[in-house]
Amino acid sequence: MKERIEKLRERFAGAGVEALYITNPENRFYLSGFTGTAGSLLLSLNNNYLFTDFRYAEQAAQECPDYQVIVTSGECSEVLREYLTGEGITLLGLEGDYLTYNQFQILKERLDGVELKTVDGMVEELRARKDKGEIALIEEAVRLADEAFQEVLPHIRPGVCEREVALQLEYSMRRMGAEGAAFKTIVASGYRAALPHGVASSRIMAPGDLVILDFGAVYSGYHSDMTRTVVLGKPDKKQEEIYQLVLAAQVSAIEFLRAGVKAQDVDAAARSIIEQAGYGNQFGHSTGHGVGLSIHEKPRLSVKDQTVLEEGMVVTIEPGVYLPGWGGVRIEDTVVVQNGGCRVLTRTPKEELLSTA
Ligand code: ZN
Ligand code: ZN
């Protein structure tokens, strides 16, 4: 924790900011270990403060040995002024991406005389590169999703409702130790498989359907993210063909992925294969995204992202092809970037289009 705080301190001091006020829950957890749901951090050049209310006083004292815990009875901003004045701070960095307009107005009024500057992405950039402990937690979140998939696979059959499958996946992950689902589980069958984010609906699955299952687990705050596409019955030629195309694109990106390459070039490694087959317009989203304390975080493996990937970044690789009226295919693994290559954490096989009925 101390190392993270010092790295951040170097960064905000370098940006000319005298102190940083952290309100984003994931950033707060990353920098303090605090698991409560209400509180904020103030990091000055010399001190670390955690503001929270009576409900979390004891918990914060236990979880955050690197912080002076300040118990507040109302808005944190009331006492914030006192500490800023105490340290003679005149320029405070804020997370503009996470403050509401009203919260900002209140801060502006209460902190009259203190210049406020938004410094977005600073903590998120640190979070992009995971340490060994974080990778181990993501690995466990991946394992929970992999095992839940094995358990639920036999129940993905014609006559079953998409929501029932989503519920079983979530139940299975929770029973095995997950804190919860990483996001609203996607079960998109038949024509709905053409919806890249087809959250499970009341649709009853039918013979011949392609079914996209996109889900993940949360373990100790860290997320996993995987997608498999299955077919209910014997696949037809086109289903096989599109599946193998998406697989080739996914494998191509994984083979290209290593520390030192640009995010956009990983995207291109997958996208070029789908484009060459004539389905470029049917792959309208990014090839992947960082995953960690948030389900979507830096870097983005998109056409535009020029981030140079570093060892320890954890990303998803998830190309897809979606044909309105017909359905779609997506394959997604969670992967750790390493020097000279990468390590695929997701273990569920993907080499063949899985038939479940
Ligand atoms: Zn996903
Ligand atoms: Zn994803």
mmCIF file of N, CA and C and ligand atoms in Angstrom, residues 214 225 289 296 316 318 332, ligand 2:
data_model
loop_
_atom_site.group_PDB
_atom_site.id
_atom_site.type_symbol
_atom_site.label_atom_id
_atom_site.label_comp_id
_atom_site.label_asym_id
_atom_site.label_seq_id
_atom_site.Cartn_x
_atom_site.Cartn_y
_atom_site.Cartn_z
ATOM 1 N N ASP A 214 -21.499 -14.549 -21.558
ATOM 2 C CA ASP A 214 -20.431 -13.631 -21.183
ATOM 3 C C ASP A 214 -20.641 -13.273 -19.723
ATOM 4 N N ASP A 225 -13.503 -12.075 -16.483
ATOM 5 C CA ASP A 225 -14.403 -11.802 -17.603
ATOM 6 C C ASP A 225 -14.143 -12.864 -18.671
ATOM 7 N N HIS A 289 -10.159 -5.156 -23.102
ATOM 8 C CA HIS A 289 -10.059 -4.072 -22.117
ATOM 9 C C HIS A 289 -9.310 -4.585 -20.897
ATOM 10 N N HIS A 296 -14.200 -2.895 -16.450
ATOM 11 C CA HIS A 296 -13.581 -2.239 -17.609
ATOM 12 C C HIS A 296 -12.615 -1.194 -17.102
ATOM 13 N N THR A 316 -8.590 -8.439 -21.422
ATOM 14 C CA THR A 316 -9.401 -9.470 -22.069
ATOM 15 C C THR A 316 -9.104 -9.426 -23.562
ATOM 16 N N GLU A 318 -11.362 -10.385 -26.803
ATOM 17 C CA GLU A 318 -12.742 -10.800 -27.059
ATOM 18 C C GLU A 318 -13.347 -10.320 -28.377
ATOM 19 N N GLU A 332 -13.935 -14.962 -25.458
ATOM 20 C CA GLU A 332 -13.192 -14.026 -24.598
ATOM 21 C C GLU A 332 -12.425 -14.756 -23.499
HETATM 22 ZN ZN ZN B 2 -14.984 -8.071 -21.565
#
